[in-house]
Short mmCIF file of C-alpha atoms in Angstrom, two decimals:
data_model
loop_
_atom_site.label_atom_id
_atom_site.label_comp_id
_atom_site.label_asym_id
_atom_site.label_seq_id
_atom_site.Cartn_x
_atom_site.Cartn_y
_atom_site.Cartn_z
CA MET A 1 183.76 140.78 279.13
CA THR A 2 182.37 140.25 275.73
CA LYS A 3 182.21 142.91 272.71
CA LEU A 4 178.86 143.68 271.37
CA ALA A 5 177.62 145.03 267.86
CA VAL A 6 174.03 146.19 267.78
CA PHE A 7 172.63 146.90 264.56
CA ASP A 8 169.93 148.81 263.19
CA TRP A 9 167.97 146.64 260.48
CA ASN A 10 165.86 148.72 257.88
CA GLY A 11 167.88 151.17 256.26
CA THR A 12 171.14 149.52 257.84
CA LEU A 13 171.71 146.22 257.01
CA PHE A 14 168.83 145.91 255.37
CA ASP A 15 168.92 148.36 252.05
CA ASP A 16 165.09 149.03 252.18
CA LEU A 17 164.46 152.90 251.45
CA PRO A 18 162.60 152.33 248.10
CA ALA A 19 160.21 150.16 249.54
CA ASN A 20 159.94 152.27 252.65
CA LEU A 21 159.44 155.66 250.81
CA ASP A 22 156.69 153.48 248.74
CA GLY A 23 155.44 152.64 251.53
CA ALA A 24 155.48 156.11 253.46
CA ASN A 25 153.64 157.17 250.36
CA ASN A 26 150.98 154.61 250.49
CA THR A 27 150.03 156.23 253.79
CA LEU A 28 150.65 160.00 252.99
CA ALA A 29 147.97 159.43 250.27
CA LEU A 30 145.37 158.42 252.91
CA PHE A 31 145.16 161.92 254.21
CA ASP A 32 145.68 163.33 250.51
CA VAL A 33 148.79 164.68 250.95
CA SER A 34 151.45 164.80 247.66
CA PRO A 35 154.19 161.67 248.16
CA LEU A 36 157.89 162.43 249.21
CA THR A 37 160.57 162.30 246.81
CA THR A 38 163.52 160.51 248.40
CA GLU A 39 165.67 163.43 250.09
CA GLU A 40 162.23 165.01 250.69
CA TYR A 41 161.50 161.16 253.06
CA GLN A 42 165.44 161.37 254.21
CA ASP A 43 164.95 164.97 255.39
CA ARG A 44 161.51 164.22 257.23
CA PHE A 45 161.97 161.01 258.70
CA ASN A 46 161.82 160.95 262.20
CA PHE A 47 161.16 158.47 265.08
CA PRO A 48 158.59 157.55 266.78
CA ILE A 49 157.16 157.54 263.65
CA LEU A 50 153.74 159.51 264.86
CA HIS A 51 156.42 162.75 264.77
CA PHE A 52 157.15 161.76 260.57
CA TYR A 53 153.71 162.11 259.72
CA VAL A 54 153.12 165.29 262.01
CA ASN A 55 156.67 166.81 259.61
CA CYS A 56 154.58 165.66 256.37
CA GLY A 57 151.23 167.99 257.65
CA ILE A 58 148.95 165.52 259.27
CA SER A 59 147.67 166.41 262.66
CA THR A 60 148.37 164.31 265.78
CA ASP A 61 144.78 163.83 266.13
CA ASP A 62 144.00 162.76 262.34
CA TYR A 63 147.02 160.41 262.66
CA LEU A 64 146.00 158.91 266.19
CA ALA A 65 142.41 158.27 264.99
CA ARG A 66 143.81 156.35 261.80
CA HIS A 67 146.77 154.93 262.97
CA GLU A 68 145.86 151.08 261.97
CA GLU A 69 144.43 151.73 259.08
CA SER A 70 147.92 153.63 258.42
CA ALA A 71 150.33 150.80 260.14
CA GLU A 72 147.76 148.71 257.56
CA ALA A 73 148.85 150.76 254.35
CA PHE A 74 152.56 151.18 254.89
CA LEU A 75 153.28 147.09 256.08
CA SER A 76 151.17 146.17 252.43
CA VAL A 77 153.18 147.95 250.14
CA TYR A 78 156.21 148.14 252.31
CA GLU A 79 156.47 144.00 252.26
CA ARG A 80 155.56 143.95 248.90
CA GLU A 81 158.46 146.17 247.97
CA ALA A 82 160.88 145.40 250.54
CA LEU A 83 160.85 141.73 248.67
CA LYS A 84 162.90 143.20 246.05
CA CYS A 85 165.23 144.95 248.43
CA PRO A 86 168.80 143.54 248.75
CA LEU A 87 171.07 143.31 251.82
CA ARG A 88 173.45 146.76 251.81
CA ASP A 89 176.90 145.61 249.97
CA GLY A 90 179.41 144.35 252.13
CA ALA A 91 176.71 143.10 254.95
CA ILE A 92 177.10 139.09 255.32
CA ASN A 93 181.51 139.17 255.10
CA PHE A 94 181.56 142.00 257.57
CA LEU A 95 178.77 139.71 259.66
CA LYS A 96 181.04 137.20 259.40
CA TRP A 97 184.23 139.09 260.12
CA LEU A 98 182.37 140.46 263.16
CA ARG A 99 181.38 136.72 264.18
CA ALA A 100 185.19 135.64 263.30
CA GLN A 101 185.97 138.39 266.25
CA ASP A 102 184.38 136.97 269.19
CA VAL A 103 181.73 139.29 268.69
CA HIS A 104 177.99 139.39 269.99
CA VAL A 105 175.82 140.22 267.15
CA MET A 106 172.25 141.14 267.72
CA ILE A 107 169.39 143.04 265.84
CA LEU A 108 167.56 146.27 267.36
CA SER A 109 164.76 147.44 265.13
CA ASN A 110 161.18 149.00 265.59
CA HIS A 111 160.01 146.81 262.67
CA ILE A 112 157.99 143.92 264.05
CA ARG A 113 159.55 140.59 264.25
CA PRO A 114 158.05 138.16 262.26
CA ASN A 115 158.64 140.54 259.29
CA VAL A 116 162.43 140.70 260.27
CA GLU A 117 162.89 136.99 260.75
CA ALA A 118 161.15 136.49 257.65
CA GLN A 119 164.16 138.78 255.82
CA LEU A 120 166.52 137.01 257.86
CA ARG A 121 165.81 133.19 256.34
CA ARG A 122 165.30 134.95 252.88
CA PHE A 123 168.69 135.73 252.92
CA ASP A 124 169.75 132.92 254.70
CA ILE A 125 171.71 134.90 257.62
CA LEU A 126 169.41 134.00 261.04
CA GLU A 127 172.32 131.86 262.70
CA LEU A 128 174.41 134.91 261.90
CA PHE A 129 172.84 136.82 265.34
CA ASP A 130 173.12 136.19 268.43
CA GLY A 131 169.55 138.17 269.19
CA ILE A 132 167.37 140.06 267.71
CA SER A 133 165.28 143.06 269.35
CA CYS A 134 162.50 144.19 267.41
CA ASN A 135 158.29 145.14 268.13
CA GLU A 136 155.77 142.52 268.28
CA VAL A 137 152.91 144.54 266.46
CA ALA A 138 153.13 147.37 264.07
CA ASN A 139 153.38 150.95 265.35
CA ALA A 140 154.37 149.68 268.68
CA ALA A 141 156.96 152.31 269.03
CA MET A 142 154.53 155.05 267.60
CA ILE A 143 154.24 156.82 270.73
CA SER A 144 157.51 155.74 272.94
CA SER A 145 160.97 157.23 271.53
CA LEU A 146 162.21 155.29 274.58
CA ASN A 147 161.26 152.11 273.23
CA LYS A 148 164.25 150.52 271.57
CA GLN A 149 167.12 152.37 274.31
CA GLU A 150 164.18 150.70 276.76
CA ARG A 151 164.64 146.96 275.15
CA LEU A 152 168.51 147.17 274.33
CA GLN A 153 168.87 148.14 277.95
CA ASP A 154 166.99 144.93 279.78
CA TYR A 155 169.16 143.20 277.19
CA MET A 156 172.21 144.00 278.31
CA ASN A 157 170.97 143.88 281.73
CA ASN A 158 171.36 139.70 281.20
CA HIS A 159 174.94 139.86 279.43
CA ASN A 160 178.29 141.05 280.34
CA PHE A 161 179.53 143.22 277.68
CA ASP A 162 182.04 145.49 277.63
CA LEU A 163 180.86 149.07 276.84
CA ASN A 164 184.09 149.97 275.54
CA GLN A 165 184.66 147.84 273.19
CA SER A 166 180.74 147.82 272.07
CA PHE A 167 179.03 149.45 269.11
CA ILE A 168 175.37 150.67 267.63
CA ILE A 169 175.42 151.26 264.26
CA GLY A 170 172.61 152.77 262.15
CA ASP A 171 170.66 154.62 259.89
CA SER A 172 168.94 157.27 262.05
CA LEU A 173 169.11 159.51 264.67
CA GLU A 174 168.02 156.90 267.66
CA GLU A 175 171.68 155.47 267.40
CA PRO A 176 173.58 158.31 268.47
CA HIS A 177 170.92 159.26 271.10
CA ILE A 178 170.76 155.42 272.24
CA ALA A 179 174.64 155.48 272.40
CA LYS A 180 175.28 158.51 274.73
CA GLN A 181 172.66 157.42 277.14
CA ILE A 182 173.96 153.22 277.40
CA GLY A 183 177.43 154.18 276.66
CA LEU A 184 177.98 152.72 273.33
CA THR A 185 180.22 153.78 270.39
CA SER A 186 177.64 155.32 268.01
CA ILE A 187 178.28 154.65 264.22
CA ASN A 188 175.82 156.33 261.72
CA ILE A 189 175.56 154.87 258.15
CA THR A 190 174.53 157.34 254.91
CA GLY A 191 172.24 155.69 252.50
CA GLY A 192 169.66 155.25 254.61
CA CYS A 193 166.28 156.99 255.96
CA LEU A 194 168.15 160.12 256.88
CA SER A 195 170.51 162.39 254.82
CA GLU A 196 174.14 162.72 255.26
CA GLU A 197 173.91 166.39 256.90
CA ARG A 198 171.06 165.59 259.50
CA LEU A 199 173.24 162.50 260.68
CA ALA A 200 176.49 164.22 260.68
CA ALA A 201 174.36 167.41 262.55
CA HIS A 202 173.71 164.98 265.95
CA ASN A 203 177.58 164.13 266.14
CA PRO A 204 177.82 160.56 266.01
CA ASP A 205 181.25 159.61 267.16
CA HIS A 206 181.72 157.88 263.59
CA LEU A 207 179.57 158.54 260.25
CA VAL A 208 180.33 156.16 257.56
CA ARG A 209 179.32 155.25 254.27
CA ASP A 210 180.09 151.50 254.22
CA PHE A 211 181.09 148.41 256.04
CA ASP A 212 184.30 148.87 254.82
CA GLU A 213 185.11 152.41 256.76
CA THR A 214 182.68 150.57 259.81
CA ARG A 215 185.52 147.62 260.19
CA ASN A 216 188.68 150.07 259.96
CA ILE A 217 187.02 152.03 262.99
CA LEU A 218 186.61 148.54 264.55
CA GLN A 219 190.61 147.82 264.16
CA ASN A 220 191.20 150.57 265.90
CA LEU A 221 188.92 150.59 268.62
CA TRP A 222 189.78 147.04 269.23
CA GLY A 223 193.27 147.16 268.28
CA LEU A 224 193.73 144.68 266.12
CA PRO A 225 196.53 143.95 263.41
CA CYS A 226 195.84 145.05 259.99
CA GLU A 227 195.66 141.58 258.81
CA SER A 228 192.83 140.19 260.78
CA ILE A 229 190.55 142.83 258.76
CA GLY A 230 190.89 141.23 255.58
CA TYR A 231 187.51 138.62 255.00
#
């Protein structure tokens, strides 16, 4: 059986909080809603994305009536600003370390596949992933909060993973929920789209600030000797 590492992309491996905020504020401007600060964004962001905009004061009917225009408003700004964003510190070394431990590494994202793959090529890390599961069109997960979970379950059904040695890591409330439903270890990482307080309140198995902390957790989970943790 194989160890599995499931990574969210935005805010987890890709340090794109500023681009997400700018894209969201461009969408809010369509509805004459005042822009959010970083702290306000982290306090309100949620999935499905419809819930986030409702939390910002837009009615469900108004958002649904303009959801295609809203998606375009977000993406037009996000994709421009995302080109300025880096990977999270230590991401590449952590991914290489996982590969050295014979871990099956995949991305599970609500973002659009071609856009994620373009960023992976930009950072020259596409070959570090065994699988990539994204949405094929913008706003595909707008209504269904189970979209990400269903895609992961389908993926796992086609592989022989050891759930006791597998984990999912992300910066949202989705990861603890998915982990509990499927039987993975959940790790939330701060500094993304949700505040640390909101992440902690949903009781992930582990709450970390960087990938060094994550490696230490995996050392214990997998029973690895200390010397194998070094890059």
